[in-house]
Short mmCIF file of C-alpha atoms and ligand atoms in Angstrom, two decimals:
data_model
loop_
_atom_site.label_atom_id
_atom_site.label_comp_id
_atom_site.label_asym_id
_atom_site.label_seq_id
_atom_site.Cartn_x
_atom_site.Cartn_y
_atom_site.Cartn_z
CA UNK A 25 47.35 41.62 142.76
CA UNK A 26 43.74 43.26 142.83
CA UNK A 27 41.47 41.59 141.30
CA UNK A 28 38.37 44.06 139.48
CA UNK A 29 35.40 42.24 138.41
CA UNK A 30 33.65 44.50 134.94
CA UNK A 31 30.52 43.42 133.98
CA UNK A 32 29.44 43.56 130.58
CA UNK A 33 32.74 44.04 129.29
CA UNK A 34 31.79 42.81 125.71
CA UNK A 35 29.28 45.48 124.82
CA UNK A 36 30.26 48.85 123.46
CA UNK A 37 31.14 50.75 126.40
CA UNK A 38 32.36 48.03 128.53
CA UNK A 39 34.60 46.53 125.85
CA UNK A 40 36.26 50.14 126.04
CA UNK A 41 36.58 50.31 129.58
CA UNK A 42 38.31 46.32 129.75
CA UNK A 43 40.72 47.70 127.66
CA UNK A 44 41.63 50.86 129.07
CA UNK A 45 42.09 49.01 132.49
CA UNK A 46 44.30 45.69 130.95
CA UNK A 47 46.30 47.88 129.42
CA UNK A 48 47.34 50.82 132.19
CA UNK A 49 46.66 48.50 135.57
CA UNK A 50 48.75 45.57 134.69
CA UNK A 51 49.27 44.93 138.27
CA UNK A 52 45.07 44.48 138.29
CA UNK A 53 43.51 41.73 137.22
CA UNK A 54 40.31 42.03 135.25
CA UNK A 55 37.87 39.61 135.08
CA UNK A 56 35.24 40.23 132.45
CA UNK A 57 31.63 38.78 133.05
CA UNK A 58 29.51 38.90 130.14
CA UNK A 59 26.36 36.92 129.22
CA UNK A 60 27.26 37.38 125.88
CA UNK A 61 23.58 38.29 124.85
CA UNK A 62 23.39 40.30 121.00
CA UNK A 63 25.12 42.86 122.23
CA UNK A 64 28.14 41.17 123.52
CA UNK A 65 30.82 40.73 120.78
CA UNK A 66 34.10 38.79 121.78
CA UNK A 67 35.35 40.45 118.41
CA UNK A 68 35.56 43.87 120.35
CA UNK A 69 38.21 42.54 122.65
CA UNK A 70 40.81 40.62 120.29
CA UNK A 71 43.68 43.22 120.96
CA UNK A 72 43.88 41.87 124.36
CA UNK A 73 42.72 38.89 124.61
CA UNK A 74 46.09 37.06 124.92
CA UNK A 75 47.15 39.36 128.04
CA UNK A 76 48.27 37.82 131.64
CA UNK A 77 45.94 40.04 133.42
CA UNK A 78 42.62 39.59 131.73
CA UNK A 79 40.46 36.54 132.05
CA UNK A 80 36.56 36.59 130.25
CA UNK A 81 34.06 34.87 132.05
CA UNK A 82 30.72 33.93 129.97
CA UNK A 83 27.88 33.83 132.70
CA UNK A 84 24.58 35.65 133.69
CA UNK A 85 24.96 38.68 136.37
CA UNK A 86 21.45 37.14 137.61
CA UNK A 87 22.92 33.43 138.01
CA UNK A 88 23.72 33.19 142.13
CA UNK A 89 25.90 30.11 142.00
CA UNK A 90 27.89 31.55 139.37
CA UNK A 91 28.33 34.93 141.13
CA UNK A 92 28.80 33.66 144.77
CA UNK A 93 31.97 31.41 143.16
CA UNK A 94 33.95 34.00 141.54
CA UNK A 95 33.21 36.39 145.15
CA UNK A 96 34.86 33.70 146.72
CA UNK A 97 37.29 32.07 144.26
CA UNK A 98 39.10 35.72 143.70
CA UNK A 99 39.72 38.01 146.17
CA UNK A 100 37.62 40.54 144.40
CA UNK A 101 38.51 44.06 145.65
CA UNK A 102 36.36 46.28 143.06
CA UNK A 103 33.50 45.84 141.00
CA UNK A 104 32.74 48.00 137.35
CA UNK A 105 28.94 47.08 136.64
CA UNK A 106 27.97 48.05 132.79
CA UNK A 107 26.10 44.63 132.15
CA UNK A 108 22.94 45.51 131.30
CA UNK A 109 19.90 45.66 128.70
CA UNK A 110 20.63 49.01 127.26
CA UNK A 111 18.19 50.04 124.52
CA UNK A 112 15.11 51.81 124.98
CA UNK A 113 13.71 50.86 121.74
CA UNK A 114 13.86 47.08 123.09
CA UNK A 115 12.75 47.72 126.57
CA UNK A 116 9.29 49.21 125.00
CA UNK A 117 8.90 45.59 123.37
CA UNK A 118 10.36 43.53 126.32
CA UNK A 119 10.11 45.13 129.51
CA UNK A 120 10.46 42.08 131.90
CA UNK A 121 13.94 41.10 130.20
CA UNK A 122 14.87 44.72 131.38
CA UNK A 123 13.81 44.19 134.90
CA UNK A 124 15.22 40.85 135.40
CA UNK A 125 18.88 41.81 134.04
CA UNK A 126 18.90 45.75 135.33
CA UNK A 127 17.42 45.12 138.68
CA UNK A 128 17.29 42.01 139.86
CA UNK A 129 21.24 40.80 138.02
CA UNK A 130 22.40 44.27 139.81
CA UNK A 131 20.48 43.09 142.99
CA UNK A 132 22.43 39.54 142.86
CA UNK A 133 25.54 41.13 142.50
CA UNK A 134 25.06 43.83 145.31
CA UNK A 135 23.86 40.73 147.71
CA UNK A 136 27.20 38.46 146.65
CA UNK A 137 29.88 41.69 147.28
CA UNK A 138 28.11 42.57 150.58
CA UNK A 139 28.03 39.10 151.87
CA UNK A 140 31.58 38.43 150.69
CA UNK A 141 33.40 41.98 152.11
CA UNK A 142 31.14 41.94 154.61
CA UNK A 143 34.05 41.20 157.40
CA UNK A 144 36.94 43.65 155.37
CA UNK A 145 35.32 46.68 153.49
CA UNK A 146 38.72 48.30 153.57
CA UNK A 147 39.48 49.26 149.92
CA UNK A 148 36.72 47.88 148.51
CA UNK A 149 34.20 49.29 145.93
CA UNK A 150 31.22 48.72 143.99
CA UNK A 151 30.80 51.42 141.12
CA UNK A 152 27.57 51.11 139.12
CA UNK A 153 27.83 52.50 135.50
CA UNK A 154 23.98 54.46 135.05
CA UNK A 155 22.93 57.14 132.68
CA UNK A 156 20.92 60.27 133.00
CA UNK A 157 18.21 59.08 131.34
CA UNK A 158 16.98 58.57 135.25
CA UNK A 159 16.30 62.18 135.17
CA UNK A 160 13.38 61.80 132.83
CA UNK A 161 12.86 64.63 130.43
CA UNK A 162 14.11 68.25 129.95
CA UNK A 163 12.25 71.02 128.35
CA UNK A 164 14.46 73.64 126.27
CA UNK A 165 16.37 74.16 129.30
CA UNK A 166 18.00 73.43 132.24
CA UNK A 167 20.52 70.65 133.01
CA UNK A 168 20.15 67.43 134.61
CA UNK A 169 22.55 67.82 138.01
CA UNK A 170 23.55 65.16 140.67
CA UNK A 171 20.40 66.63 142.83
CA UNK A 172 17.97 66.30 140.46
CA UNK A 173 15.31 63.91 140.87
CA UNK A 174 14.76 60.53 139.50
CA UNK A 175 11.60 60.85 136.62
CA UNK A 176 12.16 57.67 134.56
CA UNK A 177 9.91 57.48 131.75
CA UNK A 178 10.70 54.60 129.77
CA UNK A 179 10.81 50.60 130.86
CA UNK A 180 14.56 50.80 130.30
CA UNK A 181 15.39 54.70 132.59
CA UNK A 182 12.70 52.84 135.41
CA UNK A 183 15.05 50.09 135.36
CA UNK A 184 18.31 52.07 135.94
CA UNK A 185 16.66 54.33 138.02
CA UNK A 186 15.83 50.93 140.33
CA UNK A 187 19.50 49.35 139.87
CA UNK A 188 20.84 53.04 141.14
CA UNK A 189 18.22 52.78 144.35
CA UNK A 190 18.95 49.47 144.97
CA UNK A 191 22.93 50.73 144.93
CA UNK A 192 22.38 53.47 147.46
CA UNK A 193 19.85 51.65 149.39
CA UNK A 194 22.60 48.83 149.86
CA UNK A 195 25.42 51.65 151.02
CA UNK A 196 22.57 53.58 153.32
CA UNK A 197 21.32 50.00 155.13
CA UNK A 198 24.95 47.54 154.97
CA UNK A 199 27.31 50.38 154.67
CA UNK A 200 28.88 48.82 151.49
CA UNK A 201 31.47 51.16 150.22
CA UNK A 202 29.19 52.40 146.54
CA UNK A 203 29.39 55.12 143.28
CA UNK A 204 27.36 55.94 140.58
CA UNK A 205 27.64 57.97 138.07
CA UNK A 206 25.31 58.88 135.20
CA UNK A 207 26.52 59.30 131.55
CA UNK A 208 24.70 61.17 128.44
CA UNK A 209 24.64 59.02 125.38
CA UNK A 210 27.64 57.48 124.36
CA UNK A 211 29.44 57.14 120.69
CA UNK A 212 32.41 55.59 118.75
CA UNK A 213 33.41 52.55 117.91
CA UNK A 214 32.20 49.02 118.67
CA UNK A 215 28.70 50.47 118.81
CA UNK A 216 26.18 47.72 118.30
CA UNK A 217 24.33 49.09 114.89
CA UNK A 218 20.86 48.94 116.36
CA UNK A 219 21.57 53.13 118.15
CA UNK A 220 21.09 55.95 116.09
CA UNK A 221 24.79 56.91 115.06
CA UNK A 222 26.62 53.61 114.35
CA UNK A 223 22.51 52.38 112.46
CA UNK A 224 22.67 55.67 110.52
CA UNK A 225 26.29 55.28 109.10
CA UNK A 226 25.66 51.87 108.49
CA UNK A 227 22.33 52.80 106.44
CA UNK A 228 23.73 56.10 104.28
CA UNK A 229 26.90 53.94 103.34
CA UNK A 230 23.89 51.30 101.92
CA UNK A 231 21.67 53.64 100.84
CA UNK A 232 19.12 52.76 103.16
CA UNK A 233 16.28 54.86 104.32
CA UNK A 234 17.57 56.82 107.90
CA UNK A 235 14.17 56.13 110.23
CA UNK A 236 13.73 59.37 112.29
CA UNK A 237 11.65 59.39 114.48
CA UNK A 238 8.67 62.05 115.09
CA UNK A 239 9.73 65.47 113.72
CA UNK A 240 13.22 64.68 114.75
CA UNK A 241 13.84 67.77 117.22
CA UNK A 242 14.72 65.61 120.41
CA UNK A 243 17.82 66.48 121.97
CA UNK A 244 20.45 64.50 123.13
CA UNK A 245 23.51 65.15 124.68
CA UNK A 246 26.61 63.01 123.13
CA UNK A 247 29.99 61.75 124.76
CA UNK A 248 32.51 60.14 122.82
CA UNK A 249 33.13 56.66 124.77
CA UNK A 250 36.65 56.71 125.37
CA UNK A 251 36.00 59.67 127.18
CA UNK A 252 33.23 58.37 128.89
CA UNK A 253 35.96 55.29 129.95
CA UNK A 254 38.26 57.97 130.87
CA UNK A 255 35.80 59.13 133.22
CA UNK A 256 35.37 55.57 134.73
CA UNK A 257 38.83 55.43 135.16
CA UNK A 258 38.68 58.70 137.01
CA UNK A 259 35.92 57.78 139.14
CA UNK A 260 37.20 54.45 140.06
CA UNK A 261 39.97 55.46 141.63
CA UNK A 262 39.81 59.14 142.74
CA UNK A 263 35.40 59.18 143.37
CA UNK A 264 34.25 59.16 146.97
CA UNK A 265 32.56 56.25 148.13
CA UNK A 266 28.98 57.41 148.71
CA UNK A 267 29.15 60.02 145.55
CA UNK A 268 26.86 60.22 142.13
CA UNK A 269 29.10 61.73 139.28
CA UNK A 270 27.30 62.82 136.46
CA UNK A 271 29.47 62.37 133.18
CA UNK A 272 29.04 64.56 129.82
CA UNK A 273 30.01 66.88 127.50
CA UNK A 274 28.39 69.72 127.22
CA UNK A 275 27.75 68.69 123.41
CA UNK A 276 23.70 68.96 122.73
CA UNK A 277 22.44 68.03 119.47
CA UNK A 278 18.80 68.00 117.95
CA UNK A 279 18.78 64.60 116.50
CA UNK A 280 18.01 65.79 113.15
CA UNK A 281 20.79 68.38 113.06
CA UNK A 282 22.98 65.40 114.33
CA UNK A 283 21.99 63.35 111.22
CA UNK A 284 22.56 65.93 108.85
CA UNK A 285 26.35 65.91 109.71
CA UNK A 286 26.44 62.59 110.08
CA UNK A 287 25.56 62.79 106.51
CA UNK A 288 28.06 65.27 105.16
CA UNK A 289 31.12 63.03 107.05
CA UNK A 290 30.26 59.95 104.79
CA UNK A 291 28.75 61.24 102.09
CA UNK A 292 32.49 63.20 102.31
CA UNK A 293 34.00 59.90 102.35
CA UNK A 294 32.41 58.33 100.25
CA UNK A 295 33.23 61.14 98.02
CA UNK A 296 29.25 61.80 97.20
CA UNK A 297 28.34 64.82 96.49
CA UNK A 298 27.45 67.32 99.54
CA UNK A 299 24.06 66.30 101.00
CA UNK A 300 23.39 63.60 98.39
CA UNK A 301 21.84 61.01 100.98
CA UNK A 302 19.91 63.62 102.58
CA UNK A 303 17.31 62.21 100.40
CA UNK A 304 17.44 58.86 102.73
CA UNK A 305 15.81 60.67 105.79
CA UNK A 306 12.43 59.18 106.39
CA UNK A 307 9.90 60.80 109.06
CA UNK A 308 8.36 57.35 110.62
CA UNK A 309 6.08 57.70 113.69
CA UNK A 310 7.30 58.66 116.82
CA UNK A 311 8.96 56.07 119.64
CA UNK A 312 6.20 55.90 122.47
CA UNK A 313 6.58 57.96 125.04
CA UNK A 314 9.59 59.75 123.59
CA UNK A 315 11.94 61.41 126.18
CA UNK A 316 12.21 64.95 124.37
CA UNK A 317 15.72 66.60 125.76
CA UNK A 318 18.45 64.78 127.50
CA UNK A 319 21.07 67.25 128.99
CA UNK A 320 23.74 66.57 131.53
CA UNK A 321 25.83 69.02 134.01
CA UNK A 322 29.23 67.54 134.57
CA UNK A 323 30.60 70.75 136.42
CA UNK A 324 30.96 68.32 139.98
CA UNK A 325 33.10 66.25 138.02
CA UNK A 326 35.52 68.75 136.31
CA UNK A 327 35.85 70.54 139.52
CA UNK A 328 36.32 67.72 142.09
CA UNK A 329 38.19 65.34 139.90
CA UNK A 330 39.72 67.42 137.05
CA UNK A 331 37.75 65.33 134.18
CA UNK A 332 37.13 66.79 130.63
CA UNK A 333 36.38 65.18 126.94
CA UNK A 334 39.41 65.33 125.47
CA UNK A 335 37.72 65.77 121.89
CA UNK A 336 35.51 68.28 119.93
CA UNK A 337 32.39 66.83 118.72
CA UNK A 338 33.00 66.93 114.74
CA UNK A 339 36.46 64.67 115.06
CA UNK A 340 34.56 62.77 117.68
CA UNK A 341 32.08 61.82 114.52
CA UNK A 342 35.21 62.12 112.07
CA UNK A 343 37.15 58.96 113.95
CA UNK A 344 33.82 57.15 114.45
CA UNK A 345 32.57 57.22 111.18
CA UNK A 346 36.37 56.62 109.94
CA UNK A 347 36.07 53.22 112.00
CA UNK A 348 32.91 52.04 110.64
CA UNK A 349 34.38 52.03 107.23
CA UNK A 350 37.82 50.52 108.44
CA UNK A 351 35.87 47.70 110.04
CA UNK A 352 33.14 46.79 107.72
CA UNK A 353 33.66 43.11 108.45
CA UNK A 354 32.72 43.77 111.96
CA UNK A 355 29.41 45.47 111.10
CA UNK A 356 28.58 42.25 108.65
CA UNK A 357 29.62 39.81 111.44
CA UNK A 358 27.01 41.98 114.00
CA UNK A 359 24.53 42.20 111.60
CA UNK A 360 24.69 38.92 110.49
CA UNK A 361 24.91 37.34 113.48
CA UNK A 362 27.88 35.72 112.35
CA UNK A 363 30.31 37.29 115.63
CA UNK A 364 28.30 34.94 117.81
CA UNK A 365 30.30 32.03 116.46
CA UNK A 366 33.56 33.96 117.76
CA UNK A 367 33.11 32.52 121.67
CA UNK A 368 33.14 28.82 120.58
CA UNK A 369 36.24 29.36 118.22
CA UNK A 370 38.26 30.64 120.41
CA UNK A 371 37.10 29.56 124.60
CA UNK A 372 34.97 26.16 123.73
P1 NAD B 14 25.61 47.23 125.41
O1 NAD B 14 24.20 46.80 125.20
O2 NAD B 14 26.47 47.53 124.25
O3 NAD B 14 26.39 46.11 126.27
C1 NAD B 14 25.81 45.46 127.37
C2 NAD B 14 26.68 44.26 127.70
O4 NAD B 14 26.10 43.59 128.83
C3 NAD B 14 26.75 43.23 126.56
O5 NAD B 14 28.08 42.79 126.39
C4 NAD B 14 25.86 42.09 127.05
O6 NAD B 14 26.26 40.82 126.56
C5 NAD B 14 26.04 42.20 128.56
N1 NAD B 14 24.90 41.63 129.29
C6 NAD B 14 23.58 41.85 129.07
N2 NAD B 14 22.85 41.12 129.93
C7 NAD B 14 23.73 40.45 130.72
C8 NAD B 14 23.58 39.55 131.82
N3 NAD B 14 22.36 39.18 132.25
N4 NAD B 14 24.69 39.05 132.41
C9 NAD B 14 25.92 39.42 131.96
N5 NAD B 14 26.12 40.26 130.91
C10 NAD B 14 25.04 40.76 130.31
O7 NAD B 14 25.51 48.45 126.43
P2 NAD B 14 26.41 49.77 126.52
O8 NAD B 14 25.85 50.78 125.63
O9 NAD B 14 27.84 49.39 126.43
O10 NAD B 14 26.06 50.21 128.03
C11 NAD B 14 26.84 49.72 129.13
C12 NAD B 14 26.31 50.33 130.41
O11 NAD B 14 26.39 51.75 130.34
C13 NAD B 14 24.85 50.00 130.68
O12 NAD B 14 24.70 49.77 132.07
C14 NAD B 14 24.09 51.24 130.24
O13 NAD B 14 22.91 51.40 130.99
C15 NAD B 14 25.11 52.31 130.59
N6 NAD B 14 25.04 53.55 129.76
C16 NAD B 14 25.02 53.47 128.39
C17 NAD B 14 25.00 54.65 127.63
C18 NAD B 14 25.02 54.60 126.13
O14 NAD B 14 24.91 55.67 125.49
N7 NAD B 14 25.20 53.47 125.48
C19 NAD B 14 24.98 55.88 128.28
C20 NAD B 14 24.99 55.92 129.68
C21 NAD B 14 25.04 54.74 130.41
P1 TYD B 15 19.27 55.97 120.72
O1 TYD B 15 20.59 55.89 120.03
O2 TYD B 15 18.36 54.78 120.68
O3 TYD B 15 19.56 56.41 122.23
P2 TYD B 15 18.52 56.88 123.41
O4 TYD B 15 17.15 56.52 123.02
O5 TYD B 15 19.00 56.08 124.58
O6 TYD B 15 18.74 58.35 123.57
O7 TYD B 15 18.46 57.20 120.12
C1 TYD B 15 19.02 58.51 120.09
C2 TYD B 15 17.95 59.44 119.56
O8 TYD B 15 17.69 59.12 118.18
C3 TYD B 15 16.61 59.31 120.28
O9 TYD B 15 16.00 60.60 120.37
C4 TYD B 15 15.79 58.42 119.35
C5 TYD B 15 16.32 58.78 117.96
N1 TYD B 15 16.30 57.67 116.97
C6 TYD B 15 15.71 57.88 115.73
O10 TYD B 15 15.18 58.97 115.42
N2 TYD B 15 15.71 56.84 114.84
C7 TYD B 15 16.28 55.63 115.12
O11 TYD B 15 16.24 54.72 114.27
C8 TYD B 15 16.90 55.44 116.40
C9 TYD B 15 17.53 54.13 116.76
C10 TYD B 15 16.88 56.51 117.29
#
């Protein structure tokens, strides 16, 4: 039996990717590190928790001990690293926490998987889970490619950018078998409510004010996340060791024009009239040093690997917005902190 270490498996992308791989590898065995900081919810993982092949591990990626043990307790053959501080609002207020958790808990877990396959790198992998915000900033156009150059302009894109050299200086200098790839920005369910799409639906279902920030014309580029853990699964297994994927859809929206239909799909539901909450949208003052246009080329992976999204945008929003009001005792738990209790009910 393999056995694949995820990181970060209890956050929103990771708590995806967990289940996608429990559920179609039951001949792997995933272990699941997570810290379990505010962004790791238990809750997200229920449906499986019970399954032969999946054991969760609460630890630090930065704790040695810890790490060393499970490299050589298990037989680890692969490694999926999402763990990670991942909001940019938060790394403006705490950049050190960034560092110490991007950088230096990748570093500790590059160190522990080349010291353990050191002897046997024969089927072994470490993929690193990044995101183009490493690119920096586009103007109205252009695309952010694999060959484009790092520009990381906020405390939390400098401290990807740093995991991702670290990860390609350790493949360059100890030959240990590496991918990355670099995602746009992800959405769907399980989304902690602090990002802009699972914050706003949460806020026009309370009528509370939607916070946009400067004139509200950045762009971003959006993936829905089970296609994004598609992608993963892709890359995992087909990638070439050595390779940067860049992962996205093609799917550009200027944040305001995003909010607007995020609008009309509950406002829909909620069987409001048409635009009623569009009186929510508040202009507040701009986040510093606001990356303007985020846009991501995913050609190398359609072409080498045969990856696509497999949904349009507006049903993308449809099933996310449909979850948030299917699972409003999971947005009360988050935001009341009340999910934290969830660990000690049901591992302590
Ligand atoms: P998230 O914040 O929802 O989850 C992060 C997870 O990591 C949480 O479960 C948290 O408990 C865990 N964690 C944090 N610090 C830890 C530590 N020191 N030790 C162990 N676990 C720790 O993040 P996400 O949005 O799911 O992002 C996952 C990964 O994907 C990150 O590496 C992020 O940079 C990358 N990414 C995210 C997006 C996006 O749009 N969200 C896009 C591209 C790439
Ligand atoms: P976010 O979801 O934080 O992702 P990222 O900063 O990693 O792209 O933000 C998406 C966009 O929405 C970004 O341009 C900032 C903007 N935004 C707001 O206008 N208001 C908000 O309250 C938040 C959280 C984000």
């Amino acid at each position: 039996m393999k056995h694949i270490l995820i990181t970060g498996g209890a956050g929103f992308i990771g708590s995806h990717v967990v289940r996608l791989f429990v559920n179609n590898y039951p001949d792997y065995h995933i272990l699941n590190l997570d810290a379990l900081t505010y962004a790791g919810n238990l809750e997200n993982l229920k449906d499986i928790e019970g399954q032969p092949n999946y054991t969760f591990i609460k630890g630090d990626i930065c704790d040695e001990d810890l790490i060393k043990e499970l490299f050589s307790t298990y037989t680890i053959n692969g490694v999926i690293h999402l763990a990670a501080e991942s909001h940019v609002d938060r790394s403006i207020t705490d950049p050190l926490l960034f560092v110490k958790t991007n950088v230096y808990g990748t570093l500790n877990l590059l160190e522990a998987a080349k010291n353990s396959w050191k002897d046997n790198l024969e089927g072994k992998l470490f993929y690193h889970i990044s995101t183009d915000e490493v690119y920096g900033s586009l103007g109205d156009d252009g695309f952010f490619t694999e060959s484009t150059s790092y520009n990381p302009k906020s405390p939390y894109s400098a401290s990807k950018a740093s995991s991702d050299h670290f990860v390609r200086a350790y493949h360059n200098t100890y030959g240990l078998p590496v991918i990355i790839s670099n995602c746009s920005n992800n959405y769907g369910s399980h989304q902690f409510p602090e990002k802009l799409i699972p914050l706003f639906i949460n806020n026009i279902c309370n009528n509370k004010s939607l916070p946009v920030y400067g004139k509200g014309e950045n762009v971003r580029d959006w993936l829905f996340v089970n296609d994004h853990a598609r992608a993963i699964d892709v890359i995992f297994h087909k990638g070439t060791v050595g390779d940067t994927y860049n992962i996205g859809g093609f799917n550009e929206w200027k944040n305001i024009d995003l909010i607007k239909v995020l609008i009309k799909t509950v406002d829909k539901l909620l069987g409001r009239k048409e635009g009623a909450s569009e009186k929510l949208i508040t202009y507040v003052t701009d986040r510093a040093g606001h990356d303007y246009r985020y846009a991501i080329d995913s050609s190398k992976l359609k072409n080498e690997l045969g990856w696509e999204p497999s949904l349009q945008f507006e049903e993308g929003i449809e099933k996310t917005v449909q979850w948030y009001f299917e699972n409003k005792d999971w947005v009360n738990n988050v935001t009341s902190g009340e999910y934290q209790k969830y660990y000690q009910q049901m591992y302590e």
